[in-house]
mmCIF file of C-alpha atoms in Angstrom:
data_model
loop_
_atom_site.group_PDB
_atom_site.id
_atom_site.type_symbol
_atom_site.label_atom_id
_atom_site.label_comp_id
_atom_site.label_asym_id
_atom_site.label_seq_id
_atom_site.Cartn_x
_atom_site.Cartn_y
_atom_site.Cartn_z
ATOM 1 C CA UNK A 23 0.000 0.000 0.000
ATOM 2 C CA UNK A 24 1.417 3.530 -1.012
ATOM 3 C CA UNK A 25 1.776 6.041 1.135
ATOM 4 C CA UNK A 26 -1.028 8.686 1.309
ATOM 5 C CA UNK A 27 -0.848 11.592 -0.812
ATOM 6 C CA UNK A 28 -0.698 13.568 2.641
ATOM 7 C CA UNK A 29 2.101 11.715 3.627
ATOM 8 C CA UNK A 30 5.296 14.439 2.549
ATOM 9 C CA UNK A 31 3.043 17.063 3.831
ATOM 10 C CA UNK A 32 2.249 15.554 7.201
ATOM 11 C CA UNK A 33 6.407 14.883 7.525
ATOM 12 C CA UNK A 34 6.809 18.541 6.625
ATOM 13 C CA UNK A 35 4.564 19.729 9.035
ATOM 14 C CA UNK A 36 6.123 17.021 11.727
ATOM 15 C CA UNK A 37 9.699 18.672 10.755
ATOM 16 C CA UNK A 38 8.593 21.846 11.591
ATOM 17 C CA UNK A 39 7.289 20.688 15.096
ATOM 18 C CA UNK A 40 11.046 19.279 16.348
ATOM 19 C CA UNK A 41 13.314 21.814 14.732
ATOM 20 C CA UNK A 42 10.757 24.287 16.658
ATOM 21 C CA UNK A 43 11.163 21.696 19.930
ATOM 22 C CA UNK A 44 14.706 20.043 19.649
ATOM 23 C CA UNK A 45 18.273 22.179 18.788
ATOM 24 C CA UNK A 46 19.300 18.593 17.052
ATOM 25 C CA UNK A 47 18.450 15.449 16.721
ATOM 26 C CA UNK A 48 21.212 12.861 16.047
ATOM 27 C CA UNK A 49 20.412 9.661 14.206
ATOM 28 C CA UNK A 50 22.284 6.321 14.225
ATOM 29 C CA UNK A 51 22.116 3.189 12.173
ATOM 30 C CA UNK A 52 20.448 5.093 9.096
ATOM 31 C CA UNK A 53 22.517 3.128 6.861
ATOM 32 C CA UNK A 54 20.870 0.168 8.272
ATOM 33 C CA UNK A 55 17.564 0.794 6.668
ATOM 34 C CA UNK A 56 16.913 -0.764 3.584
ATOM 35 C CA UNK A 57 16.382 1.074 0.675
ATOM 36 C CA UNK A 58 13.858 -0.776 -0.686
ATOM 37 C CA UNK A 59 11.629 -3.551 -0.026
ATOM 38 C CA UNK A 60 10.345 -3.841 3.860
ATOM 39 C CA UNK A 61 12.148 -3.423 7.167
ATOM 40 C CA UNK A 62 11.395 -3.216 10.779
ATOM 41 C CA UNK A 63 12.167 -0.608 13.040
ATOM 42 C CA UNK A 64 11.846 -1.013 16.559
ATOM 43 C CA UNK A 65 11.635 1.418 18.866
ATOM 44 C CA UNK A 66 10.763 1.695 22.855
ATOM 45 C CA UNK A 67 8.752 4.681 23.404
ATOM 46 C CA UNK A 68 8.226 6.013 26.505
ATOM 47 C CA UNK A 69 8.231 9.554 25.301
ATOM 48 C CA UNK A 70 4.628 8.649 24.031
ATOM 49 C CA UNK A 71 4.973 10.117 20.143
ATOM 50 C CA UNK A 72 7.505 11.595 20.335
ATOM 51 C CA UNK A 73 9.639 8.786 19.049
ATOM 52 C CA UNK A 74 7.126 7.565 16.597
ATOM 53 C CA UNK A 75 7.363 11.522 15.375
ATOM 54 C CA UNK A 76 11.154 11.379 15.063
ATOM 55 C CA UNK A 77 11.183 8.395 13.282
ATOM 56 C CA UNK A 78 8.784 8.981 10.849
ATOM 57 C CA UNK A 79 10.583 12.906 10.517
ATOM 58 C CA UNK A 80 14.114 11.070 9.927
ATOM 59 C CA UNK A 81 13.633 7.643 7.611
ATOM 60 C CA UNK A 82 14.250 8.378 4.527
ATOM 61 C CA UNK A 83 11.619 6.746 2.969
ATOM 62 C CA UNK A 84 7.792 5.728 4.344
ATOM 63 C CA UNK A 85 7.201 3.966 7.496
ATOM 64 C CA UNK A 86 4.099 2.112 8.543
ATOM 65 C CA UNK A 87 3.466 2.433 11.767
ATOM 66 C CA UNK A 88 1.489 0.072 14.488
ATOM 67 C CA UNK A 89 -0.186 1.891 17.581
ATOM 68 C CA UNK A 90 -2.521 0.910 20.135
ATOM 69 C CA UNK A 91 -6.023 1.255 18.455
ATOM 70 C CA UNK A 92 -7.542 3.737 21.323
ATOM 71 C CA UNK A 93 -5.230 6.339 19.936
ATOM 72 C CA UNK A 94 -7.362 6.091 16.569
ATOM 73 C CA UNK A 95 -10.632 7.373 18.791
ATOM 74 C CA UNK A 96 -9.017 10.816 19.475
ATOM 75 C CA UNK A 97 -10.552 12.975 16.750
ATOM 76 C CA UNK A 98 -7.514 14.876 15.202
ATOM 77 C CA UNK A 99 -5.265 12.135 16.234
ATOM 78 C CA UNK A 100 -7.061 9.148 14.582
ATOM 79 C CA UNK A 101 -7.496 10.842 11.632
ATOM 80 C CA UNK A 102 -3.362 11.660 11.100
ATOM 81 C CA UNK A 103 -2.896 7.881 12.326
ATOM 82 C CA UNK A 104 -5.076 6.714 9.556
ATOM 83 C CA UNK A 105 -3.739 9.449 6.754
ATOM 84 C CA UNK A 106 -0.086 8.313 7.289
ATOM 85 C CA UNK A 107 -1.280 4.540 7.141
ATOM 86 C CA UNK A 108 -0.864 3.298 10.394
ATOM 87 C CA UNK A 109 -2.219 -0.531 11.834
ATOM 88 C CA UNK A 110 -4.296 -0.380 14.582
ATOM 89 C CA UNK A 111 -3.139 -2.715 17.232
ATOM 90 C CA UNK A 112 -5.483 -4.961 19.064
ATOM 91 C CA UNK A 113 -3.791 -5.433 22.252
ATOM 92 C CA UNK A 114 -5.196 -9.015 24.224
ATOM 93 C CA UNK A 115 -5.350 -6.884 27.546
ATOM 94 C CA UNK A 116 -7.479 -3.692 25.407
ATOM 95 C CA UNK A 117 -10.233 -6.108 24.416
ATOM 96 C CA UNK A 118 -13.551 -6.254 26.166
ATOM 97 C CA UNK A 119 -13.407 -7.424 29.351
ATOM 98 C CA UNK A 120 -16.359 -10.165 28.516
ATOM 99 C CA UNK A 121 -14.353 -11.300 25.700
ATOM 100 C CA UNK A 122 -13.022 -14.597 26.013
ATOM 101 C CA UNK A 123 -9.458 -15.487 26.056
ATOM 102 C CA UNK A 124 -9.817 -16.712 22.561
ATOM 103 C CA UNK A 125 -11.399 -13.255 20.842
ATOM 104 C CA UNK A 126 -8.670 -11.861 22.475
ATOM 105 C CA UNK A 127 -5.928 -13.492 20.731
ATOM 106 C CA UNK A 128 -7.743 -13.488 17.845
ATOM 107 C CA UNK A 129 -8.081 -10.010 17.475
ATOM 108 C CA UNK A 130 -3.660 -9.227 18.480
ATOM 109 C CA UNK A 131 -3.446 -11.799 16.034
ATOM 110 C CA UNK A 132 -5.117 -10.297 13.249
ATOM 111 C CA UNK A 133 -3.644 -7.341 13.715
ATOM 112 C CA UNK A 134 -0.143 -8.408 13.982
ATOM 113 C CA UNK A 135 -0.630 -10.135 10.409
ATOM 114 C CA UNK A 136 -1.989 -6.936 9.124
ATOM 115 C CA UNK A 137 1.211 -5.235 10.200
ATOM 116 C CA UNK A 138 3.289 -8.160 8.742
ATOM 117 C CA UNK A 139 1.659 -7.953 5.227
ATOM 118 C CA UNK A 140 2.420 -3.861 5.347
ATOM 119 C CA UNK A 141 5.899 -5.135 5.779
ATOM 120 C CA UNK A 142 5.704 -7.848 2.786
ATOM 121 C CA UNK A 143 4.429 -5.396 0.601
ATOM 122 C CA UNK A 144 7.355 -3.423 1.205
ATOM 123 C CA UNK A 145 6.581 -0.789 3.648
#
């Protein structure tokens, strides 16, 4: 899946937000990502998005992102998740608590193997 049209304009707008909120920002192992085909980055976060803001500023090409899929019910937020292609993530402890173990796996399952595919296709 190509990214959105949006996509450039939604990094440009992200650039502007950390050169206005960081003096620098140093990145390491760029020559590690792939040029083409997919990849995996992995990244602890515990600066919320921050770091999901930095990477997608700083890769040189498109990255497909996976967040938790309560982020996507925030109005403004949902809608840039879902503009710059990101997987909603089904977490087993975020589904209903009268779900049984079973719907539960099933639905971090399913959307595990969506992220997967965005990474066979390339993203």
């Amino acid at each position: 899946m190509p990214a959105a049209a949006a996509y450039p304009w939604i990094q440009l707008l992200l650039r502007a937000a950390v050169n206005l909120f960081f003096r620098r920002v140093e990145v390491a192992g760029l020559r590690n990502v792939p040029r083409e085909g997919g990849g995996l980055v992995v990244s602890w976060h515990p600066n919320g998005l921050v770091d999901p803001g930095l990477i997608l500023t700083q890769c040189p090409r498109p990255v497909v992102f996976g967040a938790r899929h309560g982020l996507f019910s925030y109005p403004l937020l949902g809608a840039l998740l879902r503009e710059v292609g990101t997987v909603p993530i089904y977490r087993a402890m975020d589904v209903g608590g009268d779900a049984s173990d079973q719907s539960r796996r099933l639905a971090n399952r399913m959307s595990l193997e969506a992220l997967a595919q965005r990474v066979a296709e390339g993203s």
